[in-house]
Amino acid sequence: MAGSLSTWVRAGLSAGLLSLTMVLAACVPGPPPEPVRFTAQGDIGLGAGAEKVLDVIAGLDPQLNLALGDLSYKAGREEEFCDMVTGKLGPEFPYQLITGNHESNGDDGDIDTFARCLPNSLPGLEGEYGKQWRVDVPEDNPAVRFIMVSPGIDFNDGEPLDYSRGSERWRWTEEAIDQARSEGIPWTVVGMHTLCFSVGEKDCDAGKAFTNMLIDKKVDLVLSAHDHLYQRSHQVELGASCPELVPDKFSEPCLSDKDGSMVQGQGTVFATIGVGGVGLYDVKNKDPEAGYFSTWSGKNRNPALGTLDVTVDAEQLTARFVPAEGYKFTDSFTIERK
């Protein structure tokens, strides 16, 4: 009996030590994620401006690029566009696509053809590449989740994909955001071609409800193109004094931070980078929505082609606008993690 008791005691101690070891291991944080550097821009074309912007991207040497739609602007010249990109950046570079309105229905190009000659190069991507997809980078211990969507874009049947409140694509987007948070991924970036508020020519093609959902979810950074200009918002947040952003109006209480150094969780930053190579649009600085923006560049004000250059790590998101050769406009901002 004494031997059996001793065996039980030893077994109990071993089990207790094992449990304690597991608890302590769970409390020890893993290594921080490796930094990720990416560039983003849209409205590109096939001209000298597009080549200048590609030269900037090549010089920055990011890990990937987000092409935010409106690629060749020419039907039947998809392969020429792909050759231009791979000639500047190499055939293996992750030049990641989301459709714009100029290649969604085939009139000025076909997104499926672009996706074949510039295929996904990132492991772990989920969804329909070119139209709606998500990916964590790096795949293991990610620093950022990219969620790429296509609200307000007409496809071959003449109808936009359904991103209305409660729709399947709305829920897919919400779940992708929520899951990133639950998994402890430091940063969430949503990209699309369309936008909702702007000092350019475009209206709220992305949809008011969908845009407000992204703000309500506190997405860190929302990237778009569509308007051929650069504009970057202040950090915007919903709350009791700002229940929603309304297109064509400005509400000061919706601004949570108005300088270039922001804190994660206090709102969302919107950046439009429709300056990938084609002709620029004018900035309408008297637009009612101008109060949401910190800075802008267009045909009539500080014109510049270029790209947004973003680096994320465990502690900070840093971004800057890098102009192409011959242009001078710049911008920079940071978001610190809590």
Short mmCIF file of C-alpha atoms in Angstrom, two decimals, residues 11-331:
data_model
loop_
_atom_site.label_atom_id
_atom_site.label_comp_id
_atom_site.label_asym_id
_atom_site.label_seq_id
_atom_site.Cartn_x
_atom_site.Cartn_y
_atom_site.Cartn_z
CA ALA A 11 2.40 10.50 -10.68
CA GLY A 12 0.52 13.44 -9.17
CA LEU A 13 3.65 15.53 -8.93
CA SER A 14 4.59 14.70 -12.52
CA ALA A 15 1.12 15.65 -13.76
CA GLY A 16 1.20 18.86 -11.75
CA LEU A 17 4.61 19.82 -13.09
CA LEU A 18 3.46 19.08 -16.64
CA SER A 19 0.38 21.28 -16.19
CA LEU A 20 2.48 24.07 -14.69
CA THR A 21 4.94 23.85 -17.58
CA MET A 22 2.09 24.12 -20.09
CA VAL A 23 0.61 27.13 -18.28
CA LEU A 24 3.98 28.89 -18.14
CA ALA A 25 4.62 28.13 -21.81
CA ALA A 26 1.26 29.61 -22.72
CA CYS A 27 2.12 32.77 -20.79
CA VAL A 28 5.44 33.28 -22.59
CA PRO A 29 4.84 35.40 -25.71
CA GLY A 30 6.12 34.05 -28.98
CA PRO A 31 8.58 35.92 -31.15
CA PRO A 32 7.29 39.14 -32.71
CA PRO A 33 6.28 38.91 -36.37
CA GLU A 34 8.78 39.86 -39.00
CA PRO A 35 8.19 43.34 -40.50
CA VAL A 36 6.28 43.49 -43.77
CA ARG A 37 6.84 46.19 -46.37
CA PHE A 38 4.31 46.69 -49.16
CA THR A 39 3.37 49.30 -51.74
CA ALA A 40 -0.08 50.19 -53.10
CA GLN A 41 -1.53 52.21 -55.95
CA GLY A 42 -4.16 51.99 -58.69
CA ASP A 43 -5.26 53.63 -61.95
CA ILE A 44 -2.13 52.58 -63.77
CA GLY A 45 -2.34 52.35 -67.57
CA LEU A 46 0.34 51.47 -70.11
CA GLY A 47 2.19 54.77 -70.53
CA ALA A 48 5.40 56.36 -69.35
CA GLY A 49 3.77 57.38 -66.06
CA ALA A 50 3.03 53.76 -65.19
CA GLU A 51 6.62 52.81 -65.95
CA LYS A 52 7.91 55.60 -63.71
CA VAL A 53 5.79 54.36 -60.81
CA LEU A 54 6.96 50.79 -61.38
CA ASP A 55 10.53 52.09 -61.22
CA VAL A 56 9.75 53.60 -57.81
CA ILE A 57 8.33 50.29 -56.59
CA ALA A 58 11.39 48.44 -57.85
CA GLY A 59 13.67 50.86 -56.03
CA LEU A 60 11.75 50.47 -52.75
CA ASP A 61 12.02 46.67 -53.00
CA PRO A 62 8.85 45.80 -51.02
CA GLN A 63 7.73 42.26 -50.27
CA LEU A 64 4.52 42.75 -52.26
CA ASN A 65 2.48 45.34 -54.12
CA LEU A 66 -1.29 45.87 -54.03
CA ALA A 67 -2.57 46.92 -57.46
CA LEU A 68 -5.87 48.62 -56.60
CA GLY A 69 -7.61 48.24 -59.95
CA ASP A 70 -7.90 49.97 -63.33
CA LEU A 71 -4.88 48.34 -64.88
CA SER A 72 -4.32 48.61 -68.66
CA TYR A 73 -7.45 50.62 -69.62
CA LYS A 74 -7.28 48.72 -72.93
CA ALA A 75 -9.08 45.51 -73.88
CA GLY A 76 -6.86 42.90 -75.46
CA ARG A 77 -3.66 44.36 -73.98
CA GLU A 78 -3.65 42.46 -70.71
CA GLU A 79 -0.51 40.50 -71.62
CA GLU A 80 1.25 43.73 -72.54
CA PHE A 81 0.42 45.13 -69.10
CA CYS A 82 1.65 41.99 -67.38
CA ASP A 83 4.88 42.06 -69.39
CA MET A 84 5.42 45.68 -68.38
CA VAL A 85 5.03 44.77 -64.70
CA THR A 86 7.19 41.65 -64.77
CA GLY A 87 9.81 43.43 -66.86
CA LYS A 88 10.19 46.03 -64.09
CA LEU A 89 9.61 43.88 -60.99
CA GLY A 90 10.46 40.35 -62.08
CA PRO A 91 8.22 37.36 -62.88
CA GLU A 92 8.09 36.08 -59.28
CA PHE A 93 7.28 39.39 -57.55
CA PRO A 94 3.90 39.36 -55.73
CA TYR A 95 2.05 42.02 -57.73
CA GLN A 96 -1.33 41.33 -56.14
CA LEU A 97 -4.52 42.29 -57.98
CA ILE A 98 -7.98 43.52 -57.12
CA THR A 99 -10.29 44.51 -59.94
CA GLY A 100 -11.26 48.03 -60.91
CA ASN A 101 -14.26 49.05 -62.96
CA HIS A 102 -12.17 49.16 -66.15
CA GLU A 103 -11.44 45.41 -66.20
CA SER A 104 -14.43 43.95 -64.38
CA ASN A 105 -16.78 43.64 -67.36
CA GLY A 106 -14.28 43.19 -70.20
CA ASP A 107 -14.80 46.56 -71.87
CA ASP A 108 -11.28 47.82 -71.10
CA GLY A 109 -9.65 44.55 -70.13
CA ASP A 110 -10.57 41.35 -68.32
CA ILE A 111 -9.64 40.70 -64.69
CA ASP A 112 -9.52 36.94 -65.23
CA THR A 113 -6.91 37.39 -67.96
CA PHE A 114 -4.88 39.72 -65.73
CA ALA A 115 -5.10 37.17 -62.90
CA ARG A 116 -3.70 34.48 -65.17
CA CYS A 117 -0.67 36.47 -66.29
CA LEU A 118 -0.10 38.09 -62.86
CA PRO A 119 -1.23 35.22 -60.61
CA ASN A 120 -1.30 35.19 -56.84
CA SER A 121 2.18 34.71 -55.38
CA LEU A 122 1.33 34.69 -51.66
CA PRO A 123 0.88 31.42 -49.74
CA GLY A 124 -2.32 30.88 -47.81
CA LEU A 125 -4.54 33.18 -49.88
CA GLU A 126 -8.26 32.47 -49.49
CA GLY A 127 -11.10 33.62 -51.73
CA GLU A 128 -11.38 34.51 -55.41
CA TYR A 129 -8.14 36.17 -56.43
CA GLY A 130 -8.71 39.40 -58.33
CA LYS A 131 -12.23 39.90 -56.97
CA GLN A 132 -12.41 39.10 -53.25
CA TRP A 133 -9.60 37.57 -51.25
CA ARG A 134 -7.67 37.68 -48.00
CA VAL A 135 -4.18 36.67 -46.97
CA ASP A 136 -1.97 36.87 -43.89
CA VAL A 137 1.65 37.98 -44.34
CA PRO A 138 3.86 36.24 -43.39
CA GLU A 139 1.74 33.10 -43.54
CA ASP A 140 3.14 31.95 -40.18
CA ASN A 141 3.15 34.49 -37.34
CA PRO A 142 1.65 37.22 -39.55
CA ALA A 143 2.14 40.94 -39.05
CA VAL A 144 -0.79 41.96 -41.25
CA ARG A 145 -3.99 40.63 -42.77
CA PHE A 146 -4.92 41.99 -46.19
CA ILE A 147 -8.64 41.89 -47.04
CA MET A 148 -9.33 42.80 -50.68
CA VAL A 149 -12.92 43.42 -51.79
CA SER A 150 -14.89 44.76 -54.77
CA PRO A 151 -17.91 46.81 -53.67
CA GLY A 152 -19.55 49.03 -56.27
CA ILE A 153 -17.95 47.26 -59.25
CA ASP A 154 -20.13 46.13 -62.19
CA PHE A 155 -19.25 42.75 -63.67
CA ASN A 156 -20.23 41.00 -66.91
CA ASP A 157 -23.90 40.74 -66.00
CA GLY A 158 -24.06 44.51 -65.47
CA GLU A 159 -24.66 44.10 -61.76
CA PRO A 160 -22.30 44.93 -58.88
CA LEU A 161 -21.35 42.27 -56.37
CA ASP A 162 -23.61 42.44 -53.33
CA TYR A 163 -21.89 44.09 -50.35
CA SER A 164 -25.12 45.32 -48.81
CA ARG A 165 -25.64 45.05 -45.06
CA GLY A 166 -25.95 41.41 -43.99
CA SER A 167 -25.15 40.00 -47.44
CA GLU A 168 -22.79 37.07 -47.86
CA ARG A 169 -19.90 39.34 -48.94
CA TRP A 170 -20.58 41.76 -46.08
CA ARG A 171 -20.44 38.86 -43.62
CA TRP A 172 -17.28 37.47 -45.26
CA THR A 173 -15.58 40.85 -44.78
CA GLU A 174 -16.74 41.19 -41.18
CA GLU A 175 -15.56 37.68 -40.34
CA ALA A 176 -12.17 38.28 -41.94
CA ILE A 177 -11.70 41.40 -39.79
CA ASP A 178 -12.97 39.78 -36.59
CA GLN A 179 -10.87 36.66 -37.07
CA ALA A 180 -7.71 38.70 -37.56
CA ARG A 181 -8.38 40.40 -34.22
CA SER A 182 -9.15 37.15 -32.44
CA GLU A 183 -5.93 35.60 -33.75
CA GLY A 184 -3.88 38.54 -32.54
CA ILE A 185 -2.68 39.67 -35.97
CA PRO A 186 -1.27 43.14 -35.32
CA TRP A 187 -2.63 44.99 -38.37
CA THR A 188 -5.68 44.83 -40.63
CA VAL A 189 -5.60 46.48 -44.06
CA VAL A 190 -8.64 46.54 -46.36
CA GLY A 191 -8.12 47.34 -50.04
CA MET A 192 -10.57 48.01 -52.86
CA HIS A 193 -10.82 50.03 -56.02
CA THR A 194 -13.80 52.20 -55.10
CA LEU A 195 -14.17 54.72 -52.29
CA CYS A 196 -16.90 56.57 -50.42
CA PHE A 197 -15.70 60.07 -49.55
CA SER A 198 -13.27 62.16 -51.58
CA VAL A 199 -12.15 65.60 -52.73
CA GLY A 200 -12.06 64.29 -56.31
CA GLU A 201 -14.72 63.41 -58.84
CA LYS A 202 -16.10 60.13 -57.54
CA ASP A 203 -19.14 59.47 -55.39
CA CYS A 204 -19.68 56.89 -52.65
CA ASP A 205 -19.39 53.87 -54.96
CA ALA A 206 -18.13 51.66 -52.13
CA GLY A 207 -21.41 52.20 -50.26
CA LYS A 208 -22.11 54.24 -47.14
CA ALA A 209 -23.10 51.27 -44.97
CA PHE A 210 -20.10 49.16 -46.01
CA THR A 211 -17.70 52.06 -45.40
CA ASN A 212 -19.18 52.76 -41.97
CA MET A 213 -18.88 49.07 -41.11
CA LEU A 214 -15.12 49.22 -41.78
CA ILE A 215 -14.85 52.25 -39.49
CA ASP A 216 -17.00 50.64 -36.82
CA LYS A 217 -14.72 47.56 -36.93
CA LYS A 218 -11.72 49.89 -36.49
CA VAL A 219 -9.86 48.64 -39.55
CA ASP A 220 -6.44 50.23 -39.31
CA LEU A 221 -5.99 51.30 -42.94
CA VAL A 222 -8.37 51.33 -45.92
CA LEU A 223 -6.77 51.69 -49.37
CA SER A 224 -8.51 52.63 -52.61
CA ALA A 225 -7.98 54.21 -56.02
CA HIS A 226 -10.73 55.17 -58.55
CA ASP A 227 -10.23 58.94 -58.13
CA HIS A 228 -7.02 59.85 -59.96
CA LEU A 229 -5.41 61.68 -57.07
CA TYR A 230 -3.77 61.05 -53.71
CA GLN A 231 -5.65 61.82 -50.53
CA ARG A 232 -5.17 60.69 -46.96
CA SER A 233 -7.74 61.12 -44.23
CA HIS A 234 -7.39 61.96 -40.60
CA GLN A 235 -8.20 59.07 -38.30
CA VAL A 236 -12.00 58.76 -38.25
CA GLU A 237 -14.10 56.99 -35.62
CA LEU A 238 -17.75 56.28 -34.95
CA GLY A 239 -19.32 56.87 -31.56
CA ALA A 240 -22.12 58.63 -29.71
CA SER A 241 -21.24 61.99 -31.25
CA CYS A 242 -20.65 60.49 -34.71
CA PRO A 243 -23.00 57.54 -35.29
CA GLU A 244 -22.09 57.35 -39.01
CA LEU A 245 -20.28 59.15 -41.79
CA VAL A 246 -22.70 60.61 -44.33
CA PRO A 247 -21.50 61.25 -47.91
CA ASP A 248 -21.35 64.89 -49.04
CA LYS A 249 -21.34 66.13 -45.45
CA PHE A 250 -18.66 66.76 -42.84
CA SER A 251 -18.93 66.09 -39.12
CA GLU A 252 -16.06 67.26 -36.92
CA PRO A 253 -16.89 64.80 -34.09
CA CYS A 254 -16.03 61.93 -36.44
CA LEU A 255 -12.34 62.91 -36.30
CA SER A 256 -10.43 61.13 -33.54
CA ASP A 257 -6.90 62.28 -34.45
CA LYS A 258 -5.83 65.06 -36.79
CA ASP A 259 -2.04 64.83 -36.79
CA GLY A 260 0.31 62.41 -38.49
CA SER A 261 1.02 60.33 -35.37
CA MET A 262 -1.95 58.18 -34.44
CA VAL A 263 -2.77 55.33 -32.07
CA GLN A 264 -4.29 52.02 -33.10
CA GLY A 265 -7.88 51.45 -32.05
CA GLN A 266 -8.86 55.11 -32.12
CA GLY A 267 -10.15 55.07 -35.69
CA THR A 268 -9.49 54.27 -39.33
CA VAL A 269 -7.24 55.98 -41.87
CA PHE A 270 -8.36 56.10 -45.51
CA ALA A 271 -5.83 56.57 -48.30
CA THR A 272 -6.64 56.93 -51.98
CA ILE A 273 -3.69 56.24 -54.29
CA GLY A 274 -5.19 56.60 -57.76
CA VAL A 275 -1.88 57.91 -59.09
CA GLY A 276 -0.30 54.77 -60.53
CA GLY A 277 0.34 56.23 -63.96
CA VAL A 278 -2.67 57.68 -65.78
CA GLY A 279 -3.82 61.31 -65.99
CA LEU A 280 -4.72 63.07 -62.76
CA TYR A 281 -8.02 64.61 -61.65
CA ASP A 282 -8.44 68.01 -60.03
CA VAL A 283 -8.71 68.35 -56.26
CA LYS A 284 -11.91 70.08 -55.13
CA ASN A 285 -10.72 71.53 -51.86
CA LYS A 286 -14.10 73.17 -51.20
CA ASP A 287 -15.85 69.80 -51.31
CA PRO A 288 -17.98 69.25 -48.16
CA GLU A 289 -15.93 66.13 -47.39
CA ALA A 290 -12.59 67.99 -47.46
CA GLY A 291 -12.62 68.28 -43.66
CA TYR A 292 -11.97 64.56 -43.37
CA PHE A 293 -8.62 64.81 -45.14
CA SER A 294 -5.19 65.70 -43.86
CA THR A 295 -3.57 66.14 -47.27
CA TRP A 296 -4.10 65.68 -50.98
CA SER A 297 -2.43 65.88 -54.38
CA GLY A 298 -4.11 66.23 -57.77
CA LYS A 299 -3.82 67.79 -61.19
CA ASN A 300 -4.37 71.31 -59.87
CA ARG A 301 -2.63 70.98 -56.48
CA ASN A 302 0.81 69.46 -55.91
CA PRO A 303 0.41 66.97 -58.79
CA ALA A 304 2.27 63.69 -58.44
CA LEU A 305 2.26 60.14 -59.67
CA GLY A 306 3.67 57.64 -57.21
CA THR A 307 2.95 54.96 -54.65
CA LEU A 308 2.16 54.53 -50.99
CA ASP A 309 5.02 52.76 -49.19
CA VAL A 310 3.95 51.01 -45.96
CA THR A 311 5.88 49.03 -43.35
CA VAL A 312 4.20 47.19 -40.48
CA ASP A 313 5.78 45.41 -37.53
CA ALA A 314 4.76 44.38 -34.04
CA GLU A 315 4.73 47.96 -32.78
CA GLN A 316 3.97 50.38 -35.59
CA LEU A 317 2.54 51.04 -39.03
CA THR A 318 4.55 53.63 -40.94
CA ALA A 319 3.52 54.96 -44.32
CA ARG A 320 4.75 57.54 -46.79
CA PHE A 321 3.84 58.65 -50.26
CA VAL A 322 6.80 58.31 -52.60
CA PRO A 323 6.55 60.36 -55.80
CA ALA A 324 7.75 59.18 -59.17
CA GLU A 325 10.64 60.89 -60.90
CA GLY A 326 9.85 64.50 -61.72
CA TYR A 327 7.34 65.03 -58.90
CA LYS A 328 7.83 66.49 -55.42
CA PHE A 329 4.70 65.90 -53.34
CA THR A 330 5.17 63.70 -50.26
CA ASP A 331 3.16 62.60 -47.24
#
